[in-house]
Amino acid sequence: MRERMTIGEFSARTRLSAKALRLYDSLGLLVPAEVDPVTGYRMYDAGQLERGRRIGLLRAVGMPLARIGEVIDLTGPAAAEAIWRYWQHAEVEHAGRRSLARYLEQIFTGGSGRMYEINTRETAESKVLAIRRRVTIAELSGFVADSVARLSGHLAGSAAVEDGPRLSIYHGPVNEDGDGPVEICLPFKGSVEPVDDLTIRLEPAHREAYTTVTKAQFEYPAILQAYHALQAWFSEHGVRSAGPPREVHLVADLGTAEDSDPVADVAWPYAS
Amino acid sequence: MRERMTIGEFSARTRLSAKALRLYDSLGLLVPAEVDPVTGYRMYDAGQLERGRRIGLLRAVGMPLARIGEVIDLTGPAAAEAIWRYWQHAEVEHAGRRSLARYLEQIFTGGSGRMYEINTRETAESKVLAIRRRVTIAELSGFVADSVARLSGHLAGSAAVEDGPRLSIYHGPVNEDGDGPVEICLPFKGSVEPVDDLTIRLEPAHREAYTTVTKAQFEYPAILQAYHALQAWFSEHGVRSAGPPREVHLVADLGTAEDSDPVADVAWPYAS
DNA sequence: TTGCTCCTCACGTCACGTGAGGTGGC
DNA sequence: TTGCTCCTCACGTCACGTGAGGTGGC
């Protein structure tokens, strides 16, 4: 005979609340071994205790229920990799927040915040091959990589050649769960036909302020520091932004860069 | 003349959404310089941009709006300390999650999980002076410290003496935002009068399984590992818990302990 | 007059906690 | 028969996003 228990006992033995258990049931994440069709009473099997406890531990690590649903039935190396990947993401986010927290201490104590050196330059008008989409933070790095590959692939099969560093232009705010239109641009010389959602346009000449960031400073949310430093610089110098901010890619492949390597300029067009 | 702008422009220049700005207004966190009494249009002052940006940065660090409300008007060392304290808390939490994530990789890959050595022992019946309350995770360490001070203070002024290590007994689950009754107990010899919410009771003799944890393993959520290891041990040995789990304090002052110092036994009474 | 921006509800998200009001099992 | 446990709504929390339906300003 298998050992059966009510939700109350199962709750005590897994340290999950009854409310949480009912939710996991309705989501199909942890379904009682038996539900009385008349009373609706849930009966759990002793063999389900370990699954319940694992769900509780994964929640304590911060994993959302949907993700837990994908992970909970894995075993062996597949399970280890899924958890490791989730955790690496959490580590990167945490490192970004740490960097921002330090920067905030600087700002609030009135430290002149000279952690970012700001320079200015003129850019010339250029033709760009571009793709634009609304993405969330989580999709961003994948979108940039895919887009660069598609755009440079298309250029390679044409009568045009790349001419200048690649750009990510942020037409709206991109943060935790909000999304904004992001445009990836490859400046080129020669001529190229538009195809599918790839467009061709002129990026106008302008004056911009910029600061160079390292790979560690380039991840969200640490990257916000650079934006803030540029905005502060605008205020100090009595100028105003004159277009969406952009990231100017200094390296082709982020994967091979060290945390302390400069990988991009964060640049913002401005006018008096 | 001060420079005034609509919510749309203020939104673009702070990269905060209009929805967020309306929320901050209603919370009194960032109130527009002027609101048209007829149309309800919000007009912001250029001088408010920096405040808006700081709120955005603090949100990106993960600080809740209520906390931001307490911090945003601070300057100098007071501001630095407030941010630092918040961040230290985040660091401790993150370290706990990291430890849990490693443990989960172990469990899921079927690693026998021998990260915690489990032993058993018999405990004798003892008189305890105790205080019990429902607390959340955030209040827990303060509650333990205060309670120990109150209980030992009361014992010091009586005809009794402490007799054995101090206990924290968890009568219900304590986690992120849920709370469970927690009881702090000081075993003693002699006699003592109950006062206010301090009670005197017998802690019964029992057999318990236990594992010793270091200071690093003692913080939530890393501490969940020890509980899980004990539960797994129960399953392996075909026994059942016979009372609420407890933490047996091995050191008087956590503050002076190193991360790798053993500071407590996590113990759980059981029966066949 | 036509877009564009702004306004205020109201509902959705996520993972539950907390009653309310009612019933089953010992 | 009396508590205790269990059940299902329904609403609250947090920090917004996303329409719906309506209006102001150029």
Coordinates of C-alpha atoms (C1' of nucleotides) in Angstrom, one line a residue:
Chain A
M1 CA 0.0 0.0 0.0
R2 CA 1.2 3.5 -0.8
E3 CA 1.2 6.0 1.9
R4 CA -1.4 8.7 1.2
M5 CA -1.8 12.0 3.0
T6 CA -4.0 15.1 3.0
I7 CA -2.9 18.5 1.9
G8 CA -2.3 19.5 5.5
E9 CA 0.2 16.8 6.2
F10 CA 1.9 17.2 2.8
S11 CA 2.2 20.9 3.5
A12 CA 3.8 20.3 6.9
R13 CA 6.3 17.8 5.4
T14 CA 7.3 19.9 2.4
R15 CA 7.0 23.3 4.1
L16 CA 4.9 24.5 1.2
S17 CA 1.7 26.3 2.0
A18 CA -1.6 24.7 1.2
K19 CA -2.3 27.7 -1.0
A20 CA 0.9 27.1 -2.9
L21 CA 0.1 23.4 -3.3
R22 CA -3.3 24.2 -4.8
L23 CA -1.7 26.6 -7.2
Y24 CA 0.9 24.0 -8.3
D25 CA -2.0 21.5 -8.7
S26 CA -3.9 23.9 -11.0
L27 CA -0.7 24.5 -13.0
G28 CA -0.1 20.8 -13.4
L29 CA 3.3 21.2 -11.6
L30 CA 2.5 19.0 -8.7
V31 CA -0.8 17.1 -9.1
P32 CA -2.1 15.1 -6.1
A33 CA -2.0 11.3 -6.6
E34 CA -5.8 11.3 -6.1
V35 CA -8.6 13.8 -5.9
D36 CA -11.9 12.8 -4.4
P37 CA -14.5 13.5 -7.1
V38 CA -17.2 14.4 -4.6
T39 CA -15.4 16.4 -1.9
G40 CA -12.5 17.7 -4.0
Y41 CA -10.1 16.6 -1.2
R42 CA -6.6 16.2 -2.5
M43 CA -4.6 13.1 -1.5
Y44 CA -0.8 13.1 -2.0
D45 CA 1.5 10.2 -2.2
A46 CA 4.7 9.9 0.0
G47 CA 6.6 9.5 -3.2
Q48 CA 5.6 13.1 -4.2
L49 CA 7.3 14.7 -1.2
E50 CA 10.7 14.9 -2.9
R51 CA 9.2 16.6 -5.9
G52 CA 7.4 19.1 -3.7
R53 CA 10.6 19.9 -1.8
R54 CA 12.6 20.4 -5.0
I55 CA 10.0 22.9 -6.2
G56 CA 10.3 24.7 -2.9
L57 CA 14.1 24.9 -3.3
L58 CA 13.9 26.1 -6.9
R59 CA 11.5 28.8 -5.8
A60 CA 13.9 29.8 -3.1
V61 CA 16.6 30.2 -5.7
G62 CA 14.3 32.6 -7.5
M63 CA 13.2 30.5 -10.4
P64 CA 9.7 31.3 -11.7
L65 CA 7.1 28.5 -11.8
A66 CA 7.0 28.3 -15.6
R67 CA 10.8 27.7 -15.7
I68 CA 10.5 25.1 -12.8
G69 CA 8.0 23.3 -14.9
E70 CA 10.6 22.9 -17.6
V71 CA 13.3 21.8 -15.2
I72 CA 11.6 19.6 -12.6
D73 CA 11.5 16.5 -14.7
L74 CA 15.1 16.7 -15.9
T75 CA 17.8 14.4 -14.5
G76 CA 21.5 13.9 -14.8
P77 CA 23.6 16.4 -16.9
A78 CA 20.5 17.9 -18.6
A79 CA 19.2 19.0 -15.2
A80 CA 22.5 20.3 -14.0
E81 CA 22.9 22.4 -17.2
A82 CA 19.4 23.8 -16.9
I83 CA 20.0 24.9 -13.4
W84 CA 23.5 26.2 -14.2
R85 CA 22.2 28.3 -17.1
Y86 CA 19.5 29.8 -14.9
W87 CA 22.0 30.6 -12.3
Q88 CA 24.6 32.1 -14.6
H89 CA 21.9 34.5 -15.8
A90 CA 21.2 35.4 -12.1
E91 CA 24.9 36.0 -11.5
V92 CA 25.3 38.3 -14.5
E93 CA 22.2 40.3 -13.4
H94 CA 23.5 40.5 -9.9
A95 CA 26.9 41.7 -11.0
G96 CA 25.2 44.5 -13.0
R97 CA 23.1 45.5 -10.0
R98 CA 26.2 45.6 -7.8
S99 CA 28.0 47.9 -10.2
L100 CA 24.9 50.2 -10.3
A101 CA 24.7 50.2 -6.6
R102 CA 28.3 51.5 -6.3
Y103 CA 27.5 54.1 -8.9
L104 CA 24.5 55.2 -7.0
E105 CA 26.5 55.7 -3.8
Q106 CA 28.8 57.9 -5.9
I107 CA 26.0 60.0 -7.3
F108 CA 24.2 60.4 -4.0
T109 CA 27.2 61.5 -2.0
G110 CA 27.9 64.1 -4.6
G111 CA 31.0 62.4 -5.9
S112 CA 31.4 64.1 -9.2
G113 CA 30.8 60.7 -10.7
R114 CA 33.8 60.9 -12.9
M115 CA 33.7 57.1 -13.4
Y116 CA 32.9 57.7 -17.0
E117 CA 35.0 60.0 -19.2
I118 CA 32.8 61.8 -21.7
N119 CA 34.1 62.9 -25.1
T120 CA 32.4 64.4 -28.1
R121 CA 32.7 63.9 -31.9
E122 CA 31.1 64.6 -35.2
T123 CA 29.7 61.8 -37.2
A124 CA 29.2 61.9 -41.0
E125 CA 26.0 60.9 -42.8
S126 CA 26.0 57.2 -43.6
K127 CA 23.9 54.7 -45.4
V128 CA 22.8 51.8 -43.2
L129 CA 21.2 48.5 -43.6
A130 CA 18.9 48.1 -40.6
I131 CA 16.4 45.9 -38.8
R132 CA 14.1 47.1 -36.1
R133 CA 12.0 45.3 -33.5
R134 CA 10.6 45.6 -30.0
V135 CA 12.4 43.4 -27.6
T136 CA 12.6 42.8 -23.9
I137 CA 15.9 42.8 -22.0
A138 CA 15.9 39.0 -22.0
E139 CA 15.7 38.8 -25.8
L140 CA 18.1 41.7 -26.4
S141 CA 21.4 39.9 -26.7
G142 CA 20.0 37.2 -28.9
F143 CA 18.3 39.7 -31.1
V144 CA 21.5 41.7 -31.6
A145 CA 23.6 38.6 -32.5
D146 CA 21.0 37.3 -34.9
S147 CA 20.5 40.6 -36.5
V148 CA 24.2 41.3 -37.1
A149 CA 24.5 37.8 -38.6
R150 CA 21.5 38.4 -41.0
L151 CA 22.5 41.9 -41.9
S152 CA 26.2 41.1 -42.6
G153 CA 25.1 37.9 -44.5
H154 CA 22.9 40.0 -46.7
L155 CA 25.7 42.6 -47.3
A156 CA 28.1 39.8 -48.1
G157 CA 25.8 38.6 -50.9
S158 CA 25.6 42.0 -52.5
A159 CA 27.6 44.7 -54.2
A160 CA 28.1 46.6 -50.9
V161 CA 30.8 46.4 -48.2
E162 CA 30.6 47.3 -44.5
D163 CA 31.8 50.8 -43.8
G164 CA 32.2 51.7 -40.1
P165 CA 31.2 50.2 -36.8
R166 CA 27.9 48.5 -36.2
L167 CA 25.2 50.3 -34.1
S168 CA 22.4 49.4 -31.8
I169 CA 20.0 52.3 -31.6
Y170 CA 17.5 52.4 -28.7
H171 CA 14.3 54.2 -29.9
G172 CA 12.5 53.5 -26.6
P173 CA 13.4 52.4 -23.1
V174 CA 14.4 48.8 -22.8
N175 CA 14.3 47.5 -19.3
E176 CA 13.2 44.6 -17.0
D177 CA 9.9 43.7 -18.5
G178 CA 9.2 46.7 -20.7
D179 CA 10.3 46.7 -24.2
G180 CA 11.2 49.4 -26.7
P181 CA 12.0 49.4 -30.4
V182 CA 15.7 48.6 -31.0
E183 CA 17.3 49.0 -34.3
I184 CA 20.5 47.2 -35.4
C185 CA 22.4 49.1 -38.2
L186 CA 25.3 48.2 -40.4
P187 CA 26.8 51.2 -42.2
F188 CA 27.8 50.3 -45.8
K189 CA 29.2 51.6 -49.0
G190 CA 27.9 50.5 -52.4
S191 CA 24.4 49.4 -53.1
V192 CA 22.1 46.8 -51.7
E193 CA 18.4 45.7 -52.2
P194 CA 16.0 45.7 -49.2
V195 CA 14.6 42.3 -48.4
D196 CA 11.9 41.1 -46.0
D197 CA 12.2 43.3 -42.9
L198 CA 15.7 44.6 -43.7
T199 CA 15.5 48.3 -44.5
I200 CA 17.9 50.8 -46.0
R201 CA 18.0 54.4 -44.7
L202 CA 20.3 57.3 -44.1
E203 CA 21.6 57.9 -40.6
P204 CA 22.1 61.6 -40.5
A205 CA 25.3 63.4 -39.6
H206 CA 25.3 64.7 -36.1
R207 CA 27.3 65.7 -33.0
E208 CA 27.4 63.2 -30.2
A209 CA 28.7 62.7 -26.7
Y210 CA 30.1 59.3 -26.0
T211 CA 31.8 57.2 -23.3
T212 CA 33.6 53.9 -23.8
V213 CA 32.4 50.9 -21.7
T214 CA 34.0 47.6 -20.8
K215 CA 32.2 44.3 -21.2
A216 CA 31.3 44.2 -17.5
Q217 CA 29.8 47.7 -17.8
F218 CA 27.9 46.7 -21.0
E219 CA 25.4 44.3 -19.4
Y220 CA 22.0 45.5 -18.2
P221 CA 21.5 47.0 -15.7
A222 CA 25.1 48.3 -15.3
I223 CA 24.8 49.9 -18.7
L224 CA 22.4 52.4 -17.2
Q225 CA 25.3 54.1 -15.5
A226 CA 26.7 55.1 -18.8
Y227 CA 23.4 56.6 -20.0
H228 CA 23.1 58.4 -16.7
A229 CA 26.6 59.8 -17.0
L230 CA 25.8 61.1 -20.5
Q231 CA 22.5 62.7 -19.3
A232 CA 24.4 64.4 -16.4
W233 CA 26.9 65.7 -18.8
F234 CA 24.1 67.2 -21.0
S235 CA 22.8 69.0 -17.9
E236 CA 26.2 70.3 -17.0
H237 CA 26.9 71.6 -20.4
G238 CA 23.4 73.0 -21.1
V239 CA 22.7 70.9 -24.2
R240 CA 19.9 68.6 -25.0
S241 CA 19.6 65.2 -26.6
A242 CA 18.9 65.4 -30.3
G243 CA 18.1 61.8 -31.1
P244 CA 17.9 58.3 -29.6
P245 CA 21.0 57.0 -27.8
R246 CA 23.1 54.2 -29.4
E247 CA 25.7 51.7 -28.7
V248 CA 28.7 51.6 -31.1
H249 CA 30.1 48.2 -31.3
L250 CA 33.9 48.1 -31.0
V251 CA 34.4 44.3 -31.2
A252 CA 32.8 41.8 -33.5
D253 CA 32.4 39.0 -30.9
L254 CA 31.5 39.7 -27.3
G255 CA 32.1 36.1 -26.4
T256 CA 35.8 36.3 -26.6
A257 CA 36.2 39.6 -24.7
E258 CA 37.3 39.8 -21.0
D259 CA 35.2 41.7 -18.5
S260 CA 37.7 44.6 -18.5
D261 CA 38.0 44.9 -22.3
P262 CA 36.4 48.0 -23.9
V263 CA 33.6 46.6 -26.1
A264 CA 31.4 49.6 -27.1
D265 CA 30.9 53.3 -27.0
V266 CA 27.6 54.5 -25.6
A267 CA 26.8 57.5 -27.6
W268 CA 24.0 60.1 -27.6
P269 CA 23.4 62.8 -30.3
Y270 CA 23.0 66.3 -28.9
A271 CA 22.3 69.9 -29.8
S272 CA 22.5 73.2 -27.9
Chain B
M1 CA 11.7 81.2 -16.5
R2 CA 11.8 77.5 -15.5
E3 CA 11.7 75.0 -18.2
R4 CA 8.5 73.1 -18.1
M5 CA 7.7 69.9 -20.0
T6 CA 4.8 67.4 -20.5
I7 CA 4.8 63.9 -19.3
G8 CA 5.8 62.7 -22.7
E9 CA 8.9 64.7 -22.9
F10 CA 9.8 64.0 -19.3
S11 CA 9.3 60.3 -20.0
A12 CA 11.6 60.4 -23.0
R13 CA 14.3 62.2 -21.1
T14 CA 14.2 60.0 -18.0
R15 CA 13.4 56.8 -19.8
L16 CA 10.6 56.2 -17.3
S17 CA 7.3 55.2 -18.7
A18 CA 4.3 57.5 -18.5
K19 CA 2.5 54.9 -16.5
A20 CA 5.4 54.7 -14.0
L21 CA 5.4 58.5 -13.8
R22 CA 1.7 58.6 -13.0
L23 CA 2.3 56.0 -10.3
Y24 CA 5.2 57.9 -8.8
D25 CA 3.0 61.0 -8.7
S26 CA 0.1 59.2 -6.9
L27 CA 2.6 57.8 -4.4
G28 CA 4.1 61.3 -3.8
L29 CA 7.5 60.0 -4.9
L30 CA 7.8 62.3 -7.9
V31 CA 5.1 65.0 -8.0
P32 CA 4.9 67.2 -11.2
A33 CA 5.8 70.8 -10.6
E34 CA 2.3 71.7 -11.8
V35 CA -0.9 70.0 -12.6
D36 CA -3.5 71.8 -14.6
P37 CA -6.6 71.8 -12.4
V38 CA -9.0 71.5 -15.4
T39 CA -7.3 69.1 -17.8
G40 CA -5.2 67.2 -15.3
Y41 CA -2.2 67.6 -17.5
R42 CA 1.1 67.1 -15.6
M43 CA 3.9 69.6 -16.1
Y44 CA 7.4 68.7 -15.0
D45 CA 10.3 71.0 -14.3
A46 CA 13.7 70.4 -15.8
G47 CA 15.1 70.4 -12.3
Q48 CA 13.1 67.2 -11.6
L49 CA 14.9 65.2 -14.3
E50 CA 17.7 64.1 -12.0
R51 CA 15.3 62.9 -9.4
G52 CA 13.4 60.8 -12.0
R53 CA 16.6 59.3 -13.2
R54 CA 17.8 58.4 -9.7
I55 CA 14.5 56.7 -9.1
G56 CA 14.9 54.7 -12.3
L57 CA 18.4 53.6 -11.3
L58 CA 17.3 52.6 -7.8
R59 CA 14.5 50.6 -9.3
A60 CA 17.1 48.9 -11.6
V61 CA 19.1 47.9 -8.5
G62 CA 15.9 46.2 -7.3
M63 CA 14.9 48.6 -4.5
P64 CA 11.1 48.7 -3.9
L65 CA 9.4 52.0 -4.3
A66 CA 8.6 52.3 -0.6
R67 CA 12.3 52.0 0.2
I68 CA 13.2 54.5 -2.5
G69 CA 10.9 56.9 -0.9
E70 CA 13.0 56.8 2.3
V71 CA 16.3 57.1 0.4
I72 CA 15.7 59.5 -2.4
D73 CA 15.9 62.7 -0.3
L74 CA 19.1 61.7 1.6
T75 CA 22.5 63.1 0.7
G76 CA 26.1 62.7 1.7
P77 CA 27.1 59.8 4.1
A78 CA 23.5 59.1 5.1
A79 CA 22.6 58.4 1.5
A80 CA 25.7 56.2 1.0
E81 CA 24.9 54.2 4.1
A82 CA 21.3 53.6 3.1
I83 CA 22.2 52.4 -0.3
W84 CA 25.1 50.3 1.1
R85 CA 22.8 48.7 3.7
Y86 CA 20.3 47.8 1.1
W87 CA 23.0 46.4 -1.1
Q88 CA 24.6 44.3 1.7
H89 CA 21.2 42.7 2.2
A90 CA 21.0 41.9 -1.5
E91 CA 24.6 40.4 -1.4
V92 CA 23.8 38.1 1.5
E93 CA 20.6 36.9 -0.2
H94 CA 22.4 36.3 -3.4
A95 CA 25.1 34.3 -1.7
G96 CA 22.5 32.1 -0.1
R97 CA 20.8 31.5 -3.5
R98 CA 24.1 30.7 -5.1
S99 CA 24.8 28.1 -2.4
L100 CA 21.3 26.6 -2.9
A101 CA 21.7 26.6 -6.7
R102 CA 24.9 24.5 -6.3
Y103 CA 23.1 22.1 -3.9
L104 CA 20.2 21.7 -6.4
E105 CA 22.7 20.8 -9.2
Q106 CA 23.9 18.0 -6.8
I107 CA 20.4 16.7 -6.0
F108 CA 19.2 16.7 -9.6
T109 CA 22.2 14.9 -11.0
G110 CA 21.7 12.2 -8.3
G111 CA 24.8 13.2 -6.5
S112 CA 24.2 11.5 -3.2
G113 CA 24.2 14.9 -1.7
R114 CA 26.7 14.1 1.0
M115 CA 27.4 17.8 1.5
Y116 CA 25.9 17.5 4.9
E117 CA 26.9 14.8 7.4
I118 CA 23.9 13.7 9.4
N119 CA 24.2 12.3 12.9
T120 CA 21.7 11.4 15.6
R121 CA 21.5 11.9 19.3
E122 CA 19.2 11.6 22.3
T123 CA 18.2 14.8 24.1
A124 CA 17.1 14.9 27.7
E125 CA 13.9 16.7 28.9
S126 CA 14.7 20.3 29.9
K127 CA 12.9 23.3 31.3
V128 CA 13.1 26.3 29.0
L129 CA 12.3 29.9 29.2
A130 CA 10.7 30.8 25.8
I131 CA 9.2 33.5 23.7
R132 CA 7.2 32.8 20.6
R133 CA 6.1 35.0 17.7
R134 CA 5.2 35.0 14.0
V135 CA 8.0 36.7 12.0
T136 CA 9.0 37.1 8.4
I137 CA 12.4 36.3 7.1
A138 CA 13.4 39.9 7.2
E139 CA 12.5 40.3 10.9
L140 CA 14.0 36.9 11.9
S141 CA 17.6 37.8 12.8
G142 CA 16.5 40.8 14.8
F143 CA 13.8 38.8 16.6
V144 CA 16.4 36.1 17.6
A145 CA 18.9 38.6 18.8
D146 CA 16.3 40.7 20.8
S147 CA 14.7 37.6 22.3
V148 CA 18.0 36.0 23.4
A149 CA 18.8 39.3 25.1
R150 CA 15.5 39.6 26.8
L151 CA 15.4 35.9 27.9
S152 CA 19.0 35.9 29.3
G153 CA 18.4 39.2 30.9
H154 CA 15.4 37.8 32.7
L155 CA 17.3 34.7 33.7
A156 CA 20.2 36.8 35.0
G157 CA 17.8 38.6 37.4
S158 CA 16.4 35.3 38.8
A159 CA 17.5 32.2 40.9
A160 CA 18.1 30.2 37.7
V161 CA 21.1 29.6 35.4
E162 CA 21.3 28.8 31.8
D163 CA 21.8 25.1 31.2
G164 CA 22.5 24.1 27.6
P165 CA 22.6 25.6 24.2
R166 CA 19.9 28.1 23.1
L167 CA 17.3 26.9 20.5
S168 CA 15.2 28.5 17.7
I169 CA 12.2 26.2 17.1
Y170 CA 10.3 26.7 13.8
H171 CA 6.7 25.7 14.3
G172 CA 5.7 26.8 10.8
P173 CA 7.5 27.6 7.6
V174 CA 9.4 30.8 7.5
N175 CA 10.2 32.1 4.0
E176 CA 10.3 35.1 1.7
D177 CA 7.1 36.8 2.6
G178 CA 5.3 34.1 4.5
D179 CA 5.7 33.9 8.2
G180 CA 5.5 31.1 10.7
P181 CA 5.6 31.0 14.5
V182 CA 9.2 30.9 15.8
E183 CA 10.1 30.1 19.4
I184 CA 13.4 31.1 21.0
C185 CA 14.2 28.9 24.0
L186 CA 16.8 29.1 26.8
P187 CA 17.2 25.9 28.7
F188 CA 17.7 26.6 32.4
K189 CA 18.2 25.1 35.9
G190 CA 16.6 26.5 39.0
S191 CA 13.4 28.5 39.0
V192 CA 12.1 31.5 37.3
E193 CA 8.8 33.4 37.2
P194 CA 7.0 34.0 33.8
V195 CA 6.6 37.6 32.9
D196 CA 4.8 39.4 30.1
D197 CA 5.1 37.2 27.0
L198 CA 7.9 35.0 28.4
T199 CA 6.7 31.5 29.1
I200 CA 8.1 28.5 30.9
R201 CA 7.6 25.0 29.6
L202 CA 9.1 21.6 29.4
E203 CA 10.9 20.6 26.1
P204 CA 10.4 16.9 26.0
A205 CA 13.2 14.3 25.7
H206 CA 13.5 13.0 22.1
R207 CA 15.7 11.5 19.5
E208 CA 16.9 13.9 16.8
A209 CA 18.9 13.9 13.6
Y210 CA 21.2 16.9 13.2
T211 CA 23.8 18.4 11.0
T212 CA 26.2 21.2 11.8
V213 CA 26.2 24.3 9.6
T214 CA 28.7 27.1 9.0
K215 CA 27.8 30.8 9.2
A216 CA 27.6 30.9 5.4
Q217 CA 25.2 28.0 5.3
F218 CA 23.1 29.5 8.1
E219 CA 21.6 32.4 6.2
Y220 CA 18.3 32.1 4.4
P221 CA 17.9 30.6 1.8
A222 CA 21.1 28.5 2.0
I223 CA 19.8 27.1 5.3
L224 CA 17.1 25.3 3.3
Q225 CA 19.8 22.8 2.2
A226 CA 20.3 21.5 5.7
Y227 CA 16.6 21.0 6.1
H228 CA 16.4 19.2 2.8
A229 CA 19.3 17.0 3.7
L230 CA 17.6 16.0 7.0
Q231 CA 14.4 15.2 5.2
A232 CA 16.2 13.1 2.6
W233 CA 17.9 11.3 5.5
F234 CA 14.5 10.6 7.0
S235 CA 13.3 9.0 3.8
E236 CA 16.4 6.9 3.4
H237 CA 16.1 5.6 6.9
G238 CA 12.3 5.0 6.9
V239 CA 11.7 7.3 9.8
R240 CA 9.3 10.3 10.2
S241 CA 9.7 13.7 11.9
A242 CA 8.2 13.8 15.4
G243 CA 8.2 17.5 16.1
P244 CA 9.2 20.9 14.7
P245 CA 12.8 21.4 13.5
R246 CA 15.1 23.6 15.4
E247 CA 18.4 25.4 15.3
V248 CA 20.8 24.7 18.2
H249 CA 23.0 27.8 18.7
L250 CA 26.7 26.9 19.1
V251 CA 28.0 30.4 19.4
A252 CA 26.7 33.3 21.4
D253 CA 27.5 36.0 18.9
L254 CA 27.1 35.5 15.1
G255 CA 28.7 38.9 14.5
T256 CA 32.2 37.7 15.3
A257 CA 32.1 34.4 13.4
E258 CA 33.7 33.8 10.0
D259 CA 31.7 32.5 7.1
S260 CA 33.3 29.0 7.5
D261 CA 32.9 28.7 11.2
P262 CA 30.3 26.2 12.5
V263 CA 27.7 28.3 14.2
A264 CA 24.7 26.0 14.7
D265 CA 23.2 22.5 14.5
V266 CA 20.1 22.1 12.4
A267 CA 18.2 19.4 14.3
W268 CA 14.9 17.6 13.7
P269 CA 13.2 15.2 16.2
Y270 CA 12.1 11.9 14.6
A271 CA 10.5 8.5 15.4
S272 CA 10.2 5.3 13.5
Chain C
dT1 C1' -10.6 69.6 -39.1
dT2 C1' -7.1 66.0 -38.3
dG3 C1' -3.6 63.7 -35.7
dC4 C1' -1.1 63.5 -31.6
dT5 C1' -0.9 63.7 -26.7
dC6 C1' -2.8 63.6 -22.5
dC7 C1' -6.4 62.1 -19.1
dT8 C1' -8.8 58.3 -16.0
dC9 C1' -10.5 53.9 -15.2
dA10 C1' -10.2 48.9 -15.4
dC11 C1' -8.0 44.6 -16.1
dG12 C1' -3.8 41.5 -16.6
dT13 C1' 0.7 39.8 -14.7
dC14 C1' 3.1 36.7 -10.8
dA15 C1' 3.0 33.8 -6.7
dC16 C1' 1.0 33.5 -3.5
dG17 C1' -1.6 35.4 1.6
dT18 C1' -5.9 36.2 3.8
dG19 C1' -10.4 36.0 4.8
dA20 C1' -15.4 34.5 3.7
dG21 C1' -18.7 31.1 3.6
dG22 C1' -19.6 26.3 3.3
dT23 C1' -18.8 21.2 4.0
dG24 C1' -16.6 16.5 5.3
dG25 C1' -14.7 13.2 8.8
dC26 C1' -13.6 11.7 13.3
Chain D
dT1 C1' -22.6 17.2 18.5
dT2 C1' -18.2 19.8 18.3
dG3 C1' -13.9 21.2 16.5
dC4 C1' -10.7 20.6 12.9
dT5 C1' -9.6 20.2 8.2
dC6 C1' -10.6 20.7 3.7
dC7 C1' -13.0 23.0 -0.3
dT8 C1' -13.9 27.1 -3.7
dC9 C1' -14.3 31.8 -4.7
dA10 C1' -12.8 36.7 -4.3
dC11 C1' -9.8 40.2 -3.1
dG12 C1' -5.1 42.2 -1.8
dT13 C1' 0.0 42.7 -2.8
dC14 C1' 3.8 45.0 -6.1
dA15 C1' 5.1 47.8 -10.1
dC16 C1' 3.8 48.5 -13.6
dG17 C1' 1.8 47.2 -19.2
dT18 C1' -2.0 47.4 -22.0
dG19 C1' -6.1 48.7 -23.9
dA20 C1' -10.8 51.4 -23.7
dG21 C1' -13.0 55.5 -24.1
dG22 C1' -12.8 60.3 -23.9
dT23 C1' -10.6 65.1 -24.3
dG24 C1' -7.1 69.2 -25.1
dG25 C1' -3.8 71.7 -28.1
dC26 C1' -1.6 72.8 -32.3

